[in-house]
Short mmCIF file of C-alpha atoms in Angstrom, two decimals:
data_model
loop_
_atom_site.label_atom_id
_atom_site.label_comp_id
_atom_site.label_asym_id
_atom_site.label_seq_id
_atom_site.Cartn_x
_atom_site.Cartn_y
_atom_site.Cartn_z
CA HIS A 1 102.38 217.24 38.65
CA LYS A 2 100.35 215.48 36.58
CA LEU A 3 101.46 217.53 33.63
CA ILE A 4 105.12 216.93 34.14
CA ALA A 5 104.30 213.21 34.78
CA ALA A 6 102.27 212.75 31.39
CA ILE A 7 105.23 214.29 29.69
CA CYS A 8 108.22 212.05 31.25
CA SER A 9 105.87 209.05 30.56
CA GLU A 10 105.40 210.28 27.03
CA ASN A 11 101.60 209.75 27.14
CA ASP A 12 100.05 212.42 24.77
CA VAL A 13 96.56 211.43 25.89
CA LEU A 14 97.39 212.17 29.36
CA GLU A 15 99.04 215.42 28.59
CA ARG A 16 96.28 216.85 26.44
CA GLU A 17 94.14 215.89 29.53
CA ALA A 18 96.10 217.79 31.91
CA LEU A 19 96.55 220.81 29.80
CA LYS A 20 92.50 220.85 29.31
CA SER A 21 92.05 220.42 33.14
CA LEU A 22 94.40 223.69 33.65
CA GLY A 23 92.50 225.26 31.47
CA ASP A 24 89.14 224.55 32.92
CA LEU A 25 90.45 225.53 36.19
CA TYR A 26 91.62 228.82 35.07
CA LEU A 27 88.27 229.37 33.30
CA HIS A 28 86.64 228.46 36.75
CA LYS A 29 88.35 231.35 38.06
CA ALA A 30 87.53 233.43 35.40
CA LYS A 31 83.69 232.47 36.06
CA ARG A 32 83.82 233.62 39.74
CA ARG A 33 85.20 237.08 38.54
CA LYS A 34 89.08 236.51 39.68
CA ASN A 35 91.07 238.40 37.83
CA LYS A 36 88.46 237.70 34.76
CA THR A 37 90.60 238.77 31.71
CA GLU A 38 93.85 237.47 32.78
CA ASN A 39 92.64 234.13 33.88
CA PHE A 40 90.56 233.91 30.54
CA ASN A 41 93.63 234.30 28.65
CA LYS A 42 95.42 231.54 30.80
CA ALA A 43 92.62 229.06 30.09
CA CYS A 44 92.65 229.77 26.43
CA ALA A 45 96.44 229.40 26.44
CA MET A 46 96.29 226.14 28.02
CA TYR A 47 93.76 224.84 25.49
CA GLU A 48 96.06 226.14 22.65
CA GLU A 49 98.90 224.17 24.32
CA VAL A 50 97.03 221.06 23.64
CA LEU A 51 97.41 221.39 19.68
CA PHE A 52 101.06 221.36 20.08
CA SER A 53 100.79 217.12 21.34
CA SER A 54 97.60 216.73 18.78
CA LYS A 55 96.37 218.60 15.84
CA GLU A 56 93.34 216.13 15.77
CA VAL A 57 91.71 217.78 18.65
CA LYS A 58 91.60 220.96 16.83
CA GLN A 59 87.63 220.95 16.67
CA VAL A 60 87.55 220.27 20.40
CA ILE A 61 89.67 223.00 21.27
CA GLN A 62 88.16 225.58 19.43
CA HIS A 63 84.85 224.59 20.87
CA ARG A 64 86.26 224.86 24.13
CA ILE A 65 87.44 228.50 23.40
CA ARG A 66 84.22 229.63 22.11
CA TYR A 67 82.35 228.05 25.53
CA ALA A 68 85.26 230.05 27.34
CA GLU A 69 84.30 233.24 25.46
CA LYS A 70 80.35 232.26 26.18
CA CYS A 71 81.03 231.99 30.10
CA THR A 72 82.97 235.21 30.45
CA LYS A 73 81.32 237.08 27.59
CA LEU A 74 85.11 237.91 26.39
CA VAL A 75 86.55 237.49 22.92
CA TYR A 76 89.90 235.76 22.63
CA ASP A 77 92.14 237.57 20.26
CA LYS A 78 95.17 235.17 19.64
CA GLU A 79 97.02 237.76 17.42
CA GLN A 80 96.65 240.51 20.22
CA VAL A 81 97.26 238.30 23.16
CA GLU A 82 101.14 237.49 21.29
CA THR A 83 101.89 240.83 20.47
CA THR A 84 100.90 241.89 24.05
CA ALA A 85 102.31 239.27 25.98
CA VAL A 86 104.97 240.10 28.64
CA ASN A 87 107.86 237.89 27.62
CA PRO A 88 111.06 239.29 29.19
CA ALA A 89 112.87 236.04 28.40
CA THR A 90 114.02 236.94 24.87
CA THR A 91 117.52 235.59 25.43
CA THR A 92 119.05 232.51 26.67
CA VAL A 93 121.15 234.58 29.23
CA ALA A 94 117.39 235.95 30.50
CA VAL A 95 115.91 232.53 30.51
CA TRP A 96 118.71 231.45 32.63
CA ALA A 97 118.67 234.04 35.23
CA MET A 98 115.08 233.26 35.57
CA LEU A 99 115.43 229.92 36.45
CA TYR A 100 118.32 230.53 38.67
CA ASP A 101 116.14 232.95 40.61
CA VAL A 102 113.34 229.94 40.77
CA GLU A 103 116.00 227.38 41.95
CA LYS A 104 117.23 230.16 44.59
CA ARG A 105 113.71 230.65 45.85
CA ALA A 106 112.99 226.98 45.90
CA LYS A 107 116.12 226.04 47.95
CA MET A 108 115.43 228.84 50.57
CA LYS A 109 112.31 226.50 51.42
CA ARG A 110 114.74 223.92 52.58
CA GLN A 111 112.24 221.32 50.97
CA GLY A 112 115.04 219.94 48.29
CA PHE A 113 113.96 217.74 45.24
CA TYR A 114 110.03 217.91 45.75
CA ALA A 115 110.59 221.85 46.12
CA LEU A 116 112.49 222.35 42.96
CA ILE A 117 110.25 219.90 40.71
CA GLU A 118 107.03 222.11 41.87
CA ALA A 119 109.01 225.60 41.28
CA TYR A 120 110.28 224.34 37.88
CA THR A 121 106.47 222.88 37.02
CA GLY A 122 105.22 225.94 38.07
CA SER A 123 107.76 228.12 35.80
CA PHE A 124 106.66 225.42 32.82
CA VAL A 125 103.07 226.59 33.17
CA GLN A 126 103.84 230.32 33.32
CA ALA A 127 105.85 229.93 30.30
CA ILE A 128 103.02 228.18 28.43
CA VAL A 129 100.93 230.94 29.47
CA ASP A 130 103.36 233.82 28.42
CA ARG A 131 103.98 231.80 25.15
CA ASN A 132 107.82 231.79 26.12
CA LYS A 133 109.09 228.82 24.03
CA GLY A 134 112.59 229.37 25.32
CA LEU A 135 111.75 229.07 29.00
CA LYS A 136 109.42 226.19 28.36
CA ILE A 137 112.34 224.19 26.88
CA GLU A 138 114.81 225.32 29.59
CA CYS A 139 112.14 224.13 32.34
CA LEU A 140 111.77 221.22 30.71
CA LYS A 141 115.46 220.27 30.26
CA SER A 142 116.12 221.42 34.04
CA LEU A 143 113.48 219.11 35.36
CA GLY A 144 115.22 216.37 33.20
CA ASP A 145 118.28 217.39 34.97
CA LEU A 146 116.70 217.05 38.46
CA TYR A 147 115.65 213.77 37.73
CA LEU A 148 118.87 212.48 36.33
CA GLN A 149 120.50 213.50 39.41
CA LYS A 150 118.09 211.73 41.51
CA GLY A 151 118.65 208.66 39.25
CA ARG A 152 122.44 208.80 39.74
CA VAL A 153 122.16 209.11 43.39
CA GLY A 154 119.70 206.65 44.29
CA LYS A 155 120.58 204.21 41.18
CA ASP A 156 116.75 204.80 40.32
CA GLU A 157 116.01 203.37 36.79
CA ALA A 158 112.43 205.23 36.88
CA ALA A 159 113.88 208.59 37.24
CA PHE A 160 116.49 207.93 34.44
CA THR A 161 113.32 207.01 32.34
CA LYS A 162 111.55 210.11 33.21
CA ALA A 163 114.58 211.96 32.40
CA ALA A 164 114.97 210.77 29.08
CA GLY A 165 111.30 211.27 28.53
CA LEU A 166 111.72 215.20 29.65
CA TYR A 167 114.87 215.63 27.30
CA ARG A 168 112.59 214.00 24.41
CA ALA A 169 109.95 216.45 25.26
CA ALA A 170 112.29 219.61 25.13
CA LEU A 171 113.63 218.26 21.90
CA ASP A 172 110.51 218.17 20.32
CA ARG A 173 110.04 221.90 21.17
CA CYS A 174 113.64 222.93 20.22
CA GLU A 175 114.33 224.32 16.62
CA ASP A 176 117.95 225.56 17.41
CA SER A 177 120.20 223.24 16.26
CA ASP A 178 122.97 223.55 18.94
CA GLY A 179 120.28 222.91 21.62
CA ARG A 180 119.11 219.97 19.73
CA GLU A 181 122.38 218.38 19.76
CA THR A 182 122.87 218.99 23.50
CA LEU A 183 119.18 217.22 24.38
CA LYS A 184 120.43 214.75 22.02
CA HIS A 185 123.51 213.88 24.02
CA ARG A 186 121.67 214.27 27.52
CA ILE A 187 118.89 211.70 26.11
CA LYS A 188 121.84 209.47 25.08
CA TYR A 189 123.49 209.89 28.34
CA ALA A 190 120.11 209.20 30.41
CA GLY A 191 119.72 205.91 28.65
CA LYS A 192 123.48 204.82 29.16
CA PRO A 193 122.59 203.65 33.10
CA ARG A 194 119.21 201.46 32.14
CA GLY A 195 121.63 199.79 29.38
CA LYS A 196 124.11 198.91 32.21
CA GLN A 197 121.35 197.63 34.26
CA ASP A 198 119.85 195.48 31.22
CA LYS A 199 123.43 193.99 30.86
CA LYS A 200 123.48 193.39 34.32
CA ARG A 201 120.13 191.43 34.44
CA GLN A 202 121.09 189.44 31.35
CA GLN A 203 124.31 188.42 32.87
CA THR A 204 122.82 187.22 36.59
CA GLY A 205 119.55 186.03 34.82
CA PRO A 206 115.87 187.10 35.39
CA HIS A 207 115.61 185.99 38.57
CA GLY A 208 118.68 187.35 40.29
CA LYS A 209 119.39 186.90 44.34
CA ARG A 210 117.43 188.95 46.61
CA GLU A 211 117.93 189.59 50.34
CA ALA A 212 115.26 188.32 52.45
CA GLY A 213 112.46 190.50 53.26
CA ALA A 214 113.61 193.03 50.71
CA TYR A 215 110.94 192.74 48.17
CA SER A 216 107.72 194.76 47.51
CA VAL A 217 104.24 193.52 47.09
CA PHE A 218 104.28 195.69 43.53
CA THR A 219 107.35 193.95 42.37
CA PRO A 220 106.30 191.83 39.54
CA SER A 221 108.69 189.06 40.44
CA ALA A 222 107.17 188.86 43.73
CA ILE A 223 103.87 187.88 42.91
CA PRO A 224 104.32 185.95 39.65
CA TYR A 225 101.45 184.95 37.18
CA ARG A 226 100.32 181.38 37.50
CA THR A 227 98.51 179.32 35.13
CA GLY A 228 94.98 178.66 35.61
CA ARG A 229 95.55 174.94 36.55
CA GLU A 230 98.19 175.99 39.18
CA THR A 231 95.57 178.68 40.32
CA ARG A 232 92.84 176.28 41.39
CA GLU A 233 95.05 173.66 42.60
CA GLY A 234 97.31 176.18 44.33
CA ASN A 235 97.29 177.56 47.93
CA ASP A 236 94.86 180.53 48.46
CA SER A 237 96.36 181.43 51.56
CA PRO A 238 98.36 184.12 50.83
CA TYR A 239 95.44 185.68 49.05
CA GLN A 240 92.95 185.37 52.29
CA ASP A 241 96.06 186.50 54.26
CA HIS A 242 96.49 189.69 52.21
CA LEU A 243 92.71 190.43 52.33
CA GLN A 244 92.25 189.88 56.24
CA GLU A 245 95.40 191.86 56.78
CA GLY A 246 93.76 194.80 54.58
CA CYS A 247 90.55 194.58 56.00
CA ARG A 248 92.29 194.91 59.68
CA ALA A 249 94.22 198.12 58.37
CA LEU A 250 91.03 199.35 56.64
CA GLN A 251 89.25 199.41 60.09
CA THR A 252 92.10 200.87 61.81
CA GLY A 253 92.22 203.73 59.34
CA ASP A 254 95.68 202.63 58.10
CA LEU A 255 94.89 203.22 54.19
CA ASP A 256 98.16 203.07 52.66
CA THR A 257 98.50 199.42 54.43
CA ALA A 258 95.24 198.45 53.33
CA GLU A 259 95.83 199.59 49.75
CA HIS A 260 99.26 197.41 50.02
CA ASN A 261 97.52 194.31 51.11
CA PHE A 262 94.65 194.58 48.62
CA ALA A 263 96.43 195.14 45.84
CA ALA A 264 98.71 192.09 47.06
CA ALA A 265 95.52 190.04 46.95
CA LEU A 266 94.47 191.10 43.42
CA LYS A 267 97.90 190.06 42.20
CA ALA A 268 97.80 186.73 43.97
CA VAL A 269 94.57 185.96 41.81
CA HIS A 270 95.17 187.70 38.56
CA VAL A 271 96.03 185.37 35.93
CA LYS A 272 96.72 185.57 32.30
CA ASP A 273 93.92 184.61 29.95
CA SER A 274 92.06 183.85 32.83
CA ASN A 275 88.25 182.18 32.67
CA ALA A 276 85.05 183.36 34.08
CA ASP A 277 85.53 181.70 37.35
CA GLN A 278 89.26 183.18 37.78
CA HIS A 279 87.61 186.72 37.32
CA THR A 280 85.37 186.33 40.07
CA LYS A 281 88.23 185.92 42.71
CA GLU A 282 89.43 189.50 41.60
CA VAL A 283 85.89 191.09 42.71
CA GLU A 284 86.56 191.06 46.37
CA PRO A 285 90.06 193.15 46.36
CA LEU A 286 88.97 195.30 43.59
CA HIS A 287 85.60 196.28 45.96
CA LYS A 288 88.06 196.47 49.02
CA LEU A 289 90.75 198.82 47.14
CA SER A 290 87.61 201.04 46.03
CA ASP A 291 86.73 201.13 49.90
CA VAL A 292 90.15 202.42 50.51
CA TYR A 293 90.02 205.54 47.80
CA LEU A 294 86.47 206.20 48.85
CA LYS A 295 87.91 207.02 52.51
CA LYS A 296 90.81 208.55 50.95
CA GLY A 297 88.73 210.91 48.95
CA SER A 298 86.36 211.70 51.56
CA LYS A 299 89.56 212.72 53.94
CA SER A 300 91.29 214.78 51.42
CA GLY A 301 88.51 216.19 49.14
CA ASP A 302 90.33 215.04 46.23
CA GLY A 303 88.26 214.12 43.30
CA ARG A 304 91.13 211.82 41.72
CA ASP A 305 90.54 209.43 44.68
CA PHE A 306 86.84 209.11 43.65
CA THR A 307 87.65 208.67 40.27
CA LYS A 308 89.93 205.86 41.09
CA ALA A 309 87.34 204.42 43.42
CA ALA A 310 84.61 204.44 40.88
CA ALA A 311 86.88 202.98 38.05
CA LEU A 312 87.66 200.26 40.63
CA CYS A 313 84.03 199.61 41.23
CA ASN A 314 83.50 199.04 37.56
CA SER A 315 86.12 196.75 37.24
CA ALA A 316 84.37 194.82 40.04
CA LEU A 317 81.21 195.20 38.26
CA VAL A 318 82.22 193.72 35.14
CA ARG A 319 83.37 190.39 37.28
CA SER A 320 80.51 190.13 39.26
CA GLY A 321 77.83 187.49 39.13
CA ALA A 322 74.23 188.57 38.93
CA GLU A 323 73.92 188.25 42.90
CA ASP A 324 76.90 190.89 43.26
CA ARG A 325 76.20 193.50 41.01
CA VAL A 326 73.12 195.22 42.73
CA GLU A 327 75.69 195.55 45.80
CA VAL A 328 78.49 196.91 43.36
CA LYS A 329 75.70 199.37 41.62
CA GLN A 330 75.06 200.43 45.05
CA LYS A 331 78.40 201.31 45.89
CA ILE A 332 79.01 203.69 42.96
CA LYS A 333 75.94 205.47 43.82
CA VAL A 334 77.51 205.99 47.29
CA ILE A 335 80.87 207.39 45.63
CA THR A 336 78.98 209.68 43.56
CA GLN A 337 77.06 211.16 46.36
CA SER A 338 80.40 211.40 48.43
CA PHE A 339 82.09 212.99 45.24
CA LEU A 340 79.33 215.83 45.15
CA GLN A 341 79.43 216.19 49.11
CA HIS A 342 83.24 216.31 49.70
CA VAL A 343 84.59 218.00 46.19
CA LEU A 344 81.80 220.13 45.12
CA ARG A 345 80.41 220.72 48.69
CA SER A 346 76.83 220.14 47.32
CA ASP A 347 74.24 218.35 49.32
CA GLN A 348 72.46 217.72 46.16
CA THR A 349 71.43 214.05 45.34
CA ALA A 350 73.03 212.46 42.65
CA ASP A 351 70.83 212.08 39.69
CA ILE A 352 71.48 208.59 38.34
CA GLY A 353 68.43 208.25 36.36
CA GLU A 354 70.26 210.41 33.75
CA MET A 355 72.98 208.11 33.41
CA GLU A 356 70.82 205.01 32.79
CA LYS A 357 68.54 206.93 30.54
CA HIS A 358 71.77 207.27 28.24
CA LYS A 359 72.47 203.64 28.57
CA LEU A 360 69.05 202.76 27.56
CA THR A 361 69.36 205.38 24.62
CA LEU A 362 72.84 203.54 23.67
CA LYS A 363 71.18 199.85 24.19
CA ASN A 364 68.00 200.77 21.69
CA SER A 365 70.42 202.00 19.12
CA ARG A 366 72.27 198.78 19.14
CA ASP A 367 69.59 196.90 19.09
CA TYR A 368 67.96 198.89 16.21
CA VAL A 369 71.34 198.44 14.08
CA GLN A 370 71.20 194.68 15.22
CA GLY A 371 67.70 194.40 13.86
CA GLU A 372 68.58 196.11 10.36
CA LEU A 373 71.23 194.06 9.93
CA LYS A 374 69.39 190.75 10.37
CA ARG A 375 66.73 192.50 7.74
CA ILE A 376 69.14 193.33 5.32
CA GLU A 377 70.63 189.76 5.60
CA GLN A 378 67.24 188.16 4.76
CA GLN A 379 65.82 190.82 2.24
CA VAL A 380 68.98 191.67 0.27
CA ASP A 381 71.16 188.62 0.16
CA PRO A 382 73.57 188.44 -3.18
CA TYR A 383 74.80 185.21 -2.04
CA SER A 384 71.68 183.44 -2.30
CA LEU A 385 72.04 183.83 -5.97
CA ASP A 386 74.13 182.05 -8.39
CA ASP A 387 77.61 183.40 -9.26
CA ASP A 388 76.49 183.55 -13.10
CA ASP A 389 72.94 185.08 -12.50
CA PRO A 390 72.05 188.22 -14.06
CA LYS A 391 70.77 190.04 -11.04
CA ILE A 392 73.42 189.45 -8.79
CA ARG A 393 75.31 192.90 -9.79
CA GLU A 394 71.93 194.65 -8.88
CA VAL A 395 71.41 193.00 -5.79
CA GLU A 396 74.95 193.50 -4.43
CA LYS A 397 74.58 197.47 -5.34
CA LYS A 398 71.22 197.56 -3.62
CA ARG A 399 72.85 195.80 -0.83
CA ALA A 400 75.75 198.30 -0.39
CA ASP A 401 73.26 201.32 -0.78
CA VAL A 402 71.23 199.88 1.92
CA ILE A 403 74.57 199.08 4.37
CA LYS A 404 75.39 202.76 3.45
CA ALA A 405 72.46 204.22 4.38
CA LEU A 406 72.64 202.19 7.70
CA CYS A 407 76.19 203.62 8.32
CA GLU A 408 74.79 207.44 7.71
CA LYS A 409 72.07 206.92 10.05
CA ILE A 410 74.35 205.60 12.85
CA VAL A 411 76.72 208.45 12.52
CA ASN A 412 73.89 210.93 12.63
CA GLN A 413 72.53 209.04 15.81
CA ARG A 414 75.83 209.36 17.56
CA ARG A 415 76.36 212.93 16.75
CA THR A 416 73.09 213.76 18.16
CA PHE A 417 73.71 211.64 20.88
CA ILE A 418 77.47 213.37 21.86
CA SER A 419 75.96 216.62 21.15
CA GLY A 420 73.10 216.11 23.62
CA LEU A 421 75.98 215.20 26.19
CA VAL A 422 78.10 218.30 25.80
CA ASP A 423 74.90 220.52 25.94
CA GLU A 424 74.37 218.69 29.29
CA CYS A 425 78.17 219.44 30.60
CA MET A 426 77.53 222.80 29.49
CA GLU A 427 74.39 223.53 31.48
#
């Protein structure tokens, strides 16, 4: 569902990462000898689909395909795969027949909206594998229709936004003039309810009346941003109340309630353009939210929960004072170890030393560049000469050459550093 979520939000970066992750999953299956050739071709199809959203990553994708070939000892022949691919949906009628069958099977499960989303998503992924452009477009349109219907029934503005995003994605892939007109009409239709909502908000004002107890801690108007002066002078009791409620919920294992309360505590102290003192108040709720996702990950074995836990810890780390950083760094080690245990099913100890070594390499590189810039400033300084000095042109040229050489050295250092990281990942 991450792939469809990325397409809905029109987030190209997230879409590329989702496709690459799917490719990596198929490659992992191929390496384990599970339908080796089939999964290898699926992986390569996912990698190639990335190029649709961005031509800039062509070199990265070619590198991944070469790596897949190296791991599986297979050769990817794009032309052969395209000519031999099973593609029964050569007509619009055939595509509709396939999607009707998908919808029928999903409804038989009696799980409603989410079963259909899952079914159409699976068909979309299969269409990528089969290089079936017509099926890809129809799957995106069908997913858009589902979200459009959800928005109309539940008056859900977010569903209308997702529908419009899916229609736009289908429009980007559609070359048929009639099909493009249809999609443009659907995009316009999906945008109408949002226009009505915006008009209604303008008439009632930004702070329309709300029924008692109806707001959520995640609604921006529920806990508005405050100025620095208001926060310093203001009442900290909502912040403390949410923290205490969250801690109690965390102890009893009610992780959803704990997450809501810690998020509310974070919003209560988050201030636009805040100073360093204000940032320190954000450390505790960030740390507690990390605990929530660590427990979720330990229960579910989902690597994404551990990623969120680590990201929250790193956010807490940059806001922490010197006395708290040791504890936060230790927490990151615990998250890494727990990830190895619950996701990779490995009892190996995480090698944090390698990460520190890479950080030290970058720090040394930056220190070297700073030293070189200071040396250039002292030894080759055309600004110390008068404007009419005949040597000024020669000194300026010498300075430009020295800076150019330094930039080339930085590029080579970064290239070597990144190549080393890639080689470590492959190993």
